[in-house]
Every structure is written in structure tokens, then in C-alpha cells.
PDB file of C-alpha atoms in Angstrom:
ATOM      1  CA  MET A 181      -0.027   0.059  -0.009  1.00  0.00           C
ATOM      2  CA  TYR A 182       2.978   2.346  -0.013  1.00  0.00           C
ATOM      3  CA  LEU A 183       4.083   4.625  -2.864  1.00  0.00           C
ATOM      4  CA  VAL A 184       6.862   3.369  -5.059  1.00  0.00           C
ATOM      5  CA  ARG A 185       9.930   5.551  -4.404  1.00  0.00           C
ATOM      6  CA  ASN A 186      10.450   7.234  -7.703  1.00  0.00           C
ATOM      7  CA  PHE A 187      12.335  10.599  -7.854  1.00  0.00           C
ATOM      8  CA  SER A 188      10.226  12.163 -10.595  1.00  0.00           C
ATOM      9  CA  ILE A 189       6.899  11.239  -8.964  1.00  0.00           C
ATOM     10  CA  GLY A 190       8.142  12.260  -5.515  1.00  0.00           C
ATOM     11  CA  ALA A 191       9.213  15.645  -6.768  1.00  0.00           C
ATOM     12  CA  ALA A 192       5.859  16.259  -8.418  1.00  0.00           C
ATOM     13  CA  LEU A 193       3.983  15.298  -5.219  1.00  0.00           C
ATOM     14  CA  ALA A 194       6.240  17.443  -3.057  1.00  0.00           C
ATOM     15  CA  CYS A 195       5.259  20.484  -5.078  1.00  0.00           C
ATOM     16  CA  ALA A 196       1.574  19.879  -4.900  1.00  0.00           C
ATOM     17  CA  SER A 197      -0.502  21.650  -2.301  1.00  0.00           C
ATOM     18  CA  VAL A 198      -3.620  19.580  -3.093  1.00  0.00           C
ATOM     19  CA  ALA A 199      -3.474  15.779  -3.136  1.00  0.00           C
ATOM     20  CA  VAL A 200      -3.797  13.973  -6.462  1.00  0.00           C
ATOM     21  CA  VAL A 201      -6.039  10.804  -6.506  1.00  0.00           C
ATOM     22  CA  LEU A 202      -3.709   7.904  -6.918  1.00  0.00           C
ATOM     23  CA  PRO A 203      -4.175   4.315  -8.126  1.00  0.00           C
ATOM     24  CA  SER A 204      -5.493   2.095  -5.363  1.00  0.00           C
ATOM     25  CA  ALA A 205      -2.255   0.127  -5.178  1.00  0.00           C
ATOM     26  CA  ALA A 206      -0.409   3.365  -4.108  1.00  0.00           C
ATOM     27  CA  LEU A 207      -2.874   4.624  -1.511  1.00  0.00           C
ATOM     28  CA  ALA A 208      -1.689   4.794   1.981  1.00  0.00           C
ATOM     29  CA  GLU A 209      -3.738   7.339   3.976  1.00  0.00           C
ATOM     30  CA  VAL A 210      -7.391   8.299   4.070  1.00  0.00           C
ATOM     31  CA  VAL A 211      -8.744  11.573   5.401  1.00  0.00           C
ATOM     32  CA  VAL A 212     -11.202  10.909   8.270  1.00  0.00           C
ATOM     33  CA  ALA A 213     -11.780  14.515   9.504  1.00  0.00           C
ATOM     34  CA  SER A 214     -10.834  18.013   8.475  1.00  0.00           C
ATOM     35  CA  SER A 215     -11.614  21.585   9.464  1.00  0.00           C
ATOM     36  CA  GLY A 216     -10.433  25.126   8.863  1.00  0.00           C
ATOM     37  CA  PRO A 217      -9.943  27.287   5.698  1.00  0.00           C
ATOM     38  CA  SER A 218      -8.587  24.391   3.572  1.00  0.00           C
ATOM     39  CA  ALA A 219     -11.219  21.759   4.718  1.00  0.00           C
ATOM     40  CA  GLY A 220     -12.816  21.750   1.303  1.00  0.00           C
ATOM     41  CA  GLN A 221      -9.590  20.549  -0.248  1.00  0.00           C
ATOM     42  CA  PHE A 222      -9.441  17.593   2.149  1.00  0.00           C
ATOM     43  CA  PRO A 223     -12.966  16.076   2.380  1.00  0.00           C
ATOM     44  CA  VAL A 224     -13.522  12.968   4.458  1.00  0.00           C
ATOM     45  CA  GLY A 225     -12.647   9.991   2.302  1.00  0.00           C
ATOM     46  CA  LYS A 226     -10.009  11.696   0.200  1.00  0.00           C
ATOM     47  CA  LYS A 227      -7.069   9.452  -0.372  1.00  0.00           C
ATOM     48  CA  LEU A 228      -3.457  10.581  -0.042  1.00  0.00           C
ATOM     49  CA  GLY A 229      -0.031   9.086  -0.512  1.00  0.00           C
ATOM     50  CA  SER A 230       1.983   8.556   2.692  1.00  0.00           C
ATOM     51  CA  SER A 231       5.075  10.358   1.271  1.00  0.00           C
ATOM     52  CA  GLU A 232       3.012  13.222  -0.115  1.00  0.00           C
ATOM     53  CA  GLN A 233       3.336  16.776   1.144  1.00  0.00           C
ATOM     54  CA  ILE A 234       0.278  18.918   1.761  1.00  0.00           C
ATOM     55  CA  THR A 235       0.199  22.641   2.404  1.00  0.00           C
ATOM     56  CA  LEU A 236      -2.080  23.900   5.175  1.00  0.00           C
ATOM     57  CA  LYS A 237      -3.093  27.329   6.354  1.00  0.00           C
ATOM     58  CA  SER A 238      -3.374  28.753   9.845  1.00  0.00           C
ATOM     59  CA  GLY A 239      -6.426  27.154  11.567  1.00  0.00           C
ATOM     60  CA  ASP A 240      -6.387  24.070   9.322  1.00  0.00           C
ATOM     61  CA  THR A 241      -6.527  20.573  10.856  1.00  0.00           C
ATOM     62  CA  VAL A 242      -6.528  17.347   8.803  1.00  0.00           C
ATOM     63  CA  THR A 243      -6.827  13.890  10.418  1.00  0.00           C
ATOM     64  CA  VAL A 244      -5.547  10.970   8.331  1.00  0.00           C
ATOM     65  CA  LEU A 245      -5.578   7.261   8.926  1.00  0.00           C
ATOM     66  CA  GLY A 246      -3.174   4.708   7.566  1.00  0.00           C
ATOM     67  CA  SER A 247      -1.140   1.665   8.473  1.00  0.00           C
ATOM     68  CA  ALA A 248       0.948   3.578  10.978  1.00  0.00           C
ATOM     69  CA  GLY A 249      -2.207   4.784  12.743  1.00  0.00           C
ATOM     70  CA  THR A 250      -4.206   8.007  13.026  1.00  0.00           C
ATOM     71  CA  ARG A 251      -2.400  11.297  12.631  1.00  0.00           C
ATOM     72  CA  VAL A 252      -3.673  14.826  13.176  1.00  0.00           C
ATOM     73  CA  ILE A 253      -1.901  17.342  10.906  1.00  0.00           C
ATOM     74  CA  SER A 254      -2.344  21.017  11.733  1.00  0.00           C
ATOM     75  CA  GLY A 255      -0.649  24.412  11.455  1.00  0.00           C
ATOM     76  CA  ALA A 256       0.388  26.615   8.535  1.00  0.00           C
ATOM     77  CA  GLY A 257       3.040  25.097   6.213  1.00  0.00           C
ATOM     78  CA  SER A 258       3.984  22.030   4.350  1.00  0.00           C
ATOM     79  CA  HIS A 259       3.490  18.670   6.022  1.00  0.00           C
ATOM     80  CA  ARG A 260       4.325  15.071   5.125  1.00  0.00           C
ATOM     81  CA  VAL A 261       1.056  13.057   5.173  1.00  0.00           C
ATOM     82  CA  GLY A 262       2.278   9.735   6.480  1.00  0.00           C
ATOM     83  CA  ALA A 263       3.220   9.186  10.142  1.00  0.00           C
ATOM     84  CA  ARG A 264       6.729   7.773  10.822  1.00  0.00           C
ATOM     85  CA  GLY A 265       6.678   4.817  13.111  1.00  0.00           C
ATOM     86  CA  ALA A 266       5.680   1.172  13.432  1.00  0.00           C
ATOM     87  CA  ALA A 267       2.440  -0.002  11.818  1.00  0.00           C
ATOM     88  CA  LYS A 268      -0.261  -0.698  14.427  1.00  0.00           C
ATOM     89  CA  ARG A 269      -1.070  -4.086  13.003  1.00  0.00           C
ATOM     90  CA  SER A 270      -1.796  -5.803  16.391  1.00  0.00           C
ATOM     91  CA  THR A 271      -4.270  -3.066  17.517  1.00  0.00           C
ATOM     92  CA  PHE A 272      -6.013  -3.233  14.111  1.00  0.00           C
ATOM     93  CA  ALA A 273      -6.114  -7.038  14.125  1.00  0.00           C
ATOM     94  CA  THR A 274      -7.677  -7.082  17.611  1.00  0.00           C
ATOM     95  CA  LEU A 275     -10.187  -4.373  16.762  1.00  0.00           C
ATOM     96  CA  THR A 276     -11.381  -6.180  13.613  1.00  0.00           C
ATOM     97  CA  ARG A 277     -11.164  -9.792  14.614  1.00  0.00           C
ATOM     98  CA  GLN A 278     -14.249 -11.927  13.760  1.00  0.00           C
ATOM     99  CA  ARG A 279     -15.572 -13.721  16.934  1.00  0.00           C
ATOM    100  CA  ASP A 280     -17.387 -17.036  16.687  1.00  0.00           C
ATOM    101  CA  ALA A 281     -20.538 -17.645  18.672  1.00  0.00           C
ATOM    102  CA  ALA A 282     -18.741 -20.059  21.034  1.00  0.00           C
ATOM    103  CA  ARG A 283     -16.000 -17.656  22.065  1.00  0.00           C
ATOM    104  CA  VAL A 284     -15.313 -16.859  25.720  1.00  0.00           C
ATOM    105  CA  ARG A 285     -17.124 -13.611  26.705  1.00  0.00           C
ATOM    106  CA  THR A 286     -15.458 -11.105  28.982  1.00  0.00           C
ATOM    107  CA  GLY A 287     -17.031  -8.273  30.914  1.00  0.00           C
ATOM    108  CA  ALA A 288     -16.259  -4.632  30.538  1.00  0.00           C
ATOM    109  CA  VAL A 289     -14.600  -2.550  33.325  1.00  0.00           C
ATOM    110  CA  ARG A 290     -17.276  -1.672  35.864  1.00  0.00           C
ATOM    111  CA  GLY A 291     -16.801   2.051  35.667  1.00  0.00           C
ATOM    112  CA  ASP A 292     -13.947   4.239  34.544  1.00  0.00           C
ATOM    113  CA  LEU A 293     -12.086   6.177  37.206  1.00  0.00           C
ATOM    114  CA  THR A 294     -11.077   8.759  34.620  1.00  0.00           C
ATOM    115  CA  GLY A 295     -14.717   9.349  33.618  1.00  0.00           C
ATOM    116  CA  ALA A 296     -13.891   8.349  30.001  1.00  0.00           C
ATOM    117  CA  PRO A 297     -16.640   6.443  28.206  1.00  0.00           C
ATOM    118  CA  VAL A 298     -16.245   2.683  27.709  1.00  0.00           C
ATOM    119  CA  THR A 299     -15.832   1.774  24.047  1.00  0.00           C
ATOM    120  CA  ARG A 300     -16.201  -1.410  22.087  1.00  0.00           C
ATOM    121  CA  SER A 301     -13.148  -3.656  21.865  1.00  0.00           C
ATOM    122  CA  ASN A 302     -14.357  -4.922  18.464  1.00  0.00           C
ATOM    123  CA  ILE A 303     -15.450  -2.743  15.540  1.00  0.00           C
ATOM    124  CA  TRP A 304     -18.086  -5.318  14.407  1.00  0.00           C
ATOM    125  CA  TYR A 305     -20.059  -5.299  17.669  1.00  0.00           C
ATOM    126  CA  VAL A 306     -23.398  -3.562  17.484  1.00  0.00           C
ATOM    127  CA  ASP A 307     -23.591  -0.909  20.212  1.00  0.00           C
ATOM    128  CA  VAL A 308     -27.149  -0.999  21.689  1.00  0.00           C
ATOM    129  CA  THR A 309     -26.804   2.689  22.567  1.00  0.00           C
ATOM    130  CA  GLN A 310     -25.684   3.984  19.114  1.00  0.00           C
ATOM    131  CA  SER A 311     -28.062   4.728  16.279  1.00  0.00           C
ATOM    132  CA  GLY A 312     -26.965   5.030  12.726  1.00  0.00           C
ATOM    133  CA  THR A 313     -25.536   2.767   9.921  1.00  0.00           C
ATOM    134  CA  MET A 314     -23.650  -0.260  11.089  1.00  0.00           C
ATOM    135  CA  CYS A 315     -21.225  -2.053   8.771  1.00  0.00           C
ATOM    136  CA  ILE A 316     -20.774  -5.728   9.167  1.00  0.00           C
ATOM    137  CA  ALA A 317     -18.288  -8.040   7.467  1.00  0.00           C
ATOM    138  CA  ASP A 318     -19.917 -11.344   8.407  1.00  0.00           C
ATOM    139  CA  GLY A 319     -23.684 -11.494   8.434  1.00  0.00           C
ATOM    140  CA  ALA A 320     -23.510 -14.953  10.048  1.00  0.00           C
ATOM    141  CA  ALA A 321     -21.810 -13.786  13.299  1.00  0.00           C
ATOM    142  CA  VAL A 322     -23.488 -10.637  14.554  1.00  0.00           C
ATOM    143  CA  GLN A 323     -23.082  -9.556  18.135  1.00  0.00           C
ATOM    144  CA  LEU A 324     -24.860  -6.971  20.364  1.00  0.00           C
ATOM    145  CA  TRP A 325     -22.688  -4.955  22.755  1.00  0.00           C
ATOM    146  CA  ARG A 326     -23.484  -2.829  25.862  1.00  0.00           C
ATOM    147  CA  PRO A 327     -21.073  -0.476  27.650  1.00  0.00           C
ATOM    148  CA  LEU A 328     -21.349  -1.932  31.127  1.00  0.00           C
ATOM    149  CA  ALA A 329     -21.518  -5.473  32.471  1.00  0.00           C
ATOM    150  CA  GLU A 330     -23.779  -5.069  35.460  1.00  0.00           C
ATOM    151  CA  GLY A 331     -27.025  -7.003  35.585  1.00  0.00           C
ATOM    152  CA  ALA A 332     -28.651  -9.319  33.048  1.00  0.00           C
ATOM    153  CA  PRO A 333     -30.868  -7.080  31.005  1.00  0.00           C
ATOM    154  CA  THR A 334     -33.011  -8.157  28.057  1.00  0.00           C
ATOM    155  CA  TYR A 335     -33.318  -5.973  24.881  1.00  0.00           C
ATOM    156  CA  MET A 336     -36.052  -6.200  22.276  1.00  0.00           C
ATOM    157  CA  VAL A 337     -35.051  -5.955  18.569  1.00  0.00           C
ATOM    158  CA  GLY A 338     -37.708  -5.159  15.971  1.00  0.00           C
ATOM    159  CA  ASN A 339     -37.798  -4.683  12.234  1.00  0.00           C
ATOM    160  CA  ALA A 340     -40.009  -2.852   9.674  1.00  0.00           C
ATOM    161  CA  ALA A 341     -42.184  -5.981   9.227  1.00  0.00           C
ATOM    162  CA  GLN A 342     -43.281  -5.700  12.951  1.00  0.00           C
ATOM    163  CA  ASN A 343     -41.372  -8.788  13.831  1.00  0.00           C
ATOM    164  CA  HIS A 344     -39.361  -8.702  17.101  1.00  0.00           C
ATOM    165  CA  MET A 345     -37.106 -10.844  19.264  1.00  0.00           C
ATOM    166  CA  HIS A 346     -35.689 -10.677  22.754  1.00  0.00           C
ATOM    167  CA  LEU A 347     -31.972 -10.876  23.386  1.00  0.00           C
ATOM    168  CA  ALA A 348     -30.538 -11.256  26.957  1.00  0.00           C
ATOM    169  CA  PHE A 349     -27.102 -10.364  28.307  1.00  0.00           C
ATOM    170  CA  ALA A 350     -25.628 -12.585  30.962  1.00  0.00           C
ATOM    171  CA  GLU A 351     -24.388 -11.044  34.209  1.00  0.00           C
ATOM    172  CA  GLY A 352     -20.793  -9.909  33.717  1.00  0.00           C
ATOM    173  CA  SER A 353     -20.882 -10.042  29.907  1.00  0.00           C
ATOM    174  CA  THR A 354     -20.912  -7.018  27.583  1.00  0.00           C
ATOM    175  CA  SER A 355     -21.895  -9.003  24.447  1.00  0.00           C
ATOM    176  CA  THR A 356     -24.591 -11.402  23.292  1.00  0.00           C
ATOM    177  CA  ASP A 357     -25.382 -13.238  20.035  1.00  0.00           C
ATOM    178  CA  TRP A 358     -27.945 -11.840  17.585  1.00  0.00           C
ATOM    179  CA  ASN A 359     -30.433 -14.642  16.898  1.00  0.00           C
ATOM    180  CA  LEU A 360     -30.042 -14.944  13.241  1.00  0.00           C
ATOM    181  CA  ALA A 361     -32.416 -17.922  12.941  1.00  0.00           C
ATOM    182  CA  GLN A 362     -35.207 -15.748  14.431  1.00  0.00           C
ATOM    183  CA  MET A 363     -34.289 -12.508  12.582  1.00  0.00           C
ATOM    184  CA  PRO A 364     -31.744 -12.637   9.786  1.00  0.00           C
ATOM    185  CA  VAL A 365     -29.635  -9.509   9.144  1.00  0.00           C
ATOM    186  CA  GLU A 366     -30.163  -8.078   5.720  1.00  0.00           C
ATOM    187  CA  ASP A 367     -28.157  -5.440   3.847  1.00  0.00           C
ATOM    188  CA  GLY A 368     -29.971  -2.139   3.997  1.00  0.00           C
ATOM    189  CA  ALA A 369     -32.582  -3.295   6.554  1.00  0.00           C
ATOM    190  CA  SER A 370     -33.287  -1.217   9.647  1.00  0.00           C
ATOM    191  CA  TYR A 371     -33.877  -2.440  13.138  1.00  0.00           C
ATOM    192  CA  THR A 372     -34.880  -0.850  16.410  1.00  0.00           C
ATOM    193  CA  ILE A 373     -33.277  -1.857  19.742  1.00  0.00           C
ATOM    194  CA  ALA A 374     -35.160  -1.058  22.992  1.00  0.00           C
ATOM    195  CA  GLY A 375     -34.199  -1.890  26.561  1.00  0.00           C
ATOM    196  CA  PRO A 376     -32.793  -0.607  29.846  1.00  0.00           C
ATOM    197  CA  GLY A 377     -30.984   2.746  29.549  1.00  0.00           C
ATOM    198  CA  ILE A 378     -32.115   3.357  25.978  1.00  0.00           C
ATOM    199  CA  GLU A 379     -34.529   6.305  25.519  1.00  0.00           C
ATOM    200  CA  PRO A 380     -35.628   6.687  22.851  1.00  0.00           C
ATOM    201  CA  ALA A 381     -35.052   3.331  21.096  1.00  0.00           C
ATOM    202  CA  THR A 382     -31.881   2.912  19.044  1.00  0.00           C
ATOM    203  CA  ASN A 383     -32.244   2.682  15.274  1.00  0.00           C
ATOM    204  CA  VAL A 384     -29.673   0.606  13.402  1.00  0.00           C
ATOM    205  CA  THR A 385     -29.435   0.120   9.578  1.00  0.00           C
ATOM    206  CA  PHE A 386     -27.039  -2.597   8.511  1.00  0.00           C
ATOM    207  CA  ALA A 387     -24.624  -2.341   5.602  1.00  0.00           C
ATOM    208  CA  VAL A 388     -22.899  -5.593   4.680  1.00  0.00           C
ATOM    209  CA  LEU A 389     -19.392  -5.255   3.252  1.00  0.00           C
ATOM    210  CA  ASP A 390     -18.486  -7.516   0.288  1.00  0.00           C
ATOM    211  CA  THR A 391     -15.130  -8.312   1.913  1.00  0.00           C
ATOM    212  CA  GLN A 392     -13.390  -7.344   5.104  1.00  0.00           C
ATOM    213  CA  PRO A 393     -10.455  -4.987   4.304  1.00  0.00           C
ATOM    214  CA  ASP A 394      -7.211  -6.122   5.848  1.00  0.00           C
ATOM    215  CA  ASN A 395      -5.636  -2.744   6.482  1.00  0.00           C
ATOM    216  CA  PRO A 396      -6.745   0.509   8.209  1.00  0.00           C
ATOM    217  CA  GLU A 397      -6.890   2.776   5.142  1.00  0.00           C
ATOM    218  CA  ASP A 398      -9.064   0.398   3.100  1.00  0.00           C
ATOM    219  CA  LEU A 399     -11.406  -0.256   6.063  1.00  0.00           C
ATOM    220  CA  ALA A 400     -11.733   3.504   6.675  1.00  0.00           C
ATOM    221  CA  ALA A 401     -12.590   4.040   2.987  1.00  0.00           C
ATOM    222  CA  ALA A 402     -15.213   1.265   3.132  1.00  0.00           C
ATOM    223  CA  LEU A 403     -16.765   2.653   6.321  1.00  0.00           C
ATOM    224  CA  ILE A 404     -16.904   6.158   4.796  1.00  0.00           C
ATOM    225  CA  ALA A 405     -18.503   4.908   1.562  1.00  0.00           C
ATOM    226  CA  LYS A 406     -21.221   3.109   3.601  1.00  0.00           C
ATOM    227  CA  GLY A 407     -21.806   5.941   6.005  1.00  0.00           C
ATOM    228  CA  CYS A 408     -20.706   4.004   9.091  1.00  0.00           C
ATOM    229  CA  THR A 409     -19.503   7.000  10.977  1.00  0.00           C
ATOM    230  CA  GLY A 410     -19.641   5.472  14.446  1.00  0.00           C
ATOM    231  CA  GLN A 411     -17.228   2.698  13.467  1.00  0.00           C
ATOM    232  CA  LEU A 412     -15.000   5.191  11.657  1.00  0.00           C
ATOM    233  CA  GLU A 413     -14.718   7.214  14.844  1.00  0.00           C
ATOM    234  CA  LEU A 414     -13.912   4.065  16.823  1.00  0.00           C
ATOM    235  CA  LEU A 415     -11.251   2.995  14.295  1.00  0.00           C
ATOM    236  CA  SER A 416      -9.639   6.433  14.257  1.00  0.00           C
ATOM    237  CA  SER A 417      -9.502   6.742  18.040  1.00  0.00           C
ATOM    238  CA  ALA A 418      -8.213   3.187  18.555  1.00  0.00           C
ATOM    239  CA  LEU A 419      -5.263   3.784  16.185  1.00  0.00           C
ATOM    240  CA  MET A 420      -4.424   7.275  17.510  1.00  0.00           C
TER     241      MET A 420
END
């Protein structure tokens, strides 16, 4: 996914203030957020080369995500897009690992002394508290997730056809299986999730990915294309 080191191409890119769209084999970074006077030049989803130089103005901030993680670029001047450092492969692998239904479940921390919100340990878990579009890479292994592990609550899931099912969490567990036999997950279908601590009910629309990208930049691009903003935020923060 890295640019071929070629002096003529490198020189041309170094002189450019706005990124050129490159062939997919050369892509290394994806813009996941931008603000400031030049934000229009760096929309979310724009793809940049890791060795490329971009020119920013005072007040500009561009956040890019690549194999070396998430990087926030800010301040007037010329900046190299790619972060220098080891790729965060282990963090990415843990965050995107597919879990089978027979896996051992673990509970979340019972409260955070810093006051920081508890986040999902896996990007494919469906957060019962978060509405929006939810991308899934495996429609045969869908999991619901809750932020805290106290109690054994039951949540009701319904669809547009007025069908519904009840899904229970075990004491000490933050995840539970979606009953696919009772309610299959379909691409583009919307579901409501109601239960303790959710007011109003959560609305989730599933977007099934054709394949699961094996690197951060391609996954970020796929999430952006499908409108899965919650997962994009999770991916960006986990690789910061």
C-alpha cells in the first residue's frame, strides 16, 4: 500500500498543495476528518499518498488514517502526510477480529475512574446505545454490545415488518449473540433496539461489506463509503 519511491513522482507530489487521486495500489492514507480554511480541499474519504506533502493554512486541521495509525496534521506550512513509526497491526487485528458464537465472553470494566466512556473492543459489535448505519463483514456472526456489564438485561429488537425478538445479556458479559435464525440480518434493513438505559429506542441500519479490508486505510474508506460514521470514529480513536 505504499508509494513506489520514484524521484520524478516524488518531486511532483512534493510541489503539490492539493493531493492527487492515486491508483489504489499506491494509496496509504485516508482523510477521516478536516476543518479550517482548507477543509474543502481535504474532504472525508480523500485518499493521499504517505510520502506526499500537503500545504495547510493557519487554523487548518486534517486527520488521516493509515497503516501507522491515526495522525492529526495542523498548522500553517507544508506537512508530510504519512506518520513515521511502526504500523499498528496488532491493534488493528484485535479491533477487527471476527468472533465466533462459542467464544469466551469477557465483561467490561465496571466504571472508569477517569470518567472516560467505555468503548467497544471490536469494531463489528453492534452498540445497543448507538443509532446509525452499522457495517458488518460477516452476516453470520452478529453480536450486540453494551457499555457496562452489570445485571442481566433483556433488549427487544424489531424490524419494519413488525417482527421482534428478545436478546438477553448474561451477568458480567458485555456482548450477546444476535439470533439470526429468528431474525436474519439483511443489507440495507433497519432495526430498532429497545431496553434498559435506551430512551428513545436505538435505530440501526445494516450495511454488509462484500469483503473485510485487511488494512486500516481500506477499512476506513469502506466505512466512509457506507456511512458507518460511528465505526469510523472508533477505528480512528483506537489507532491514535
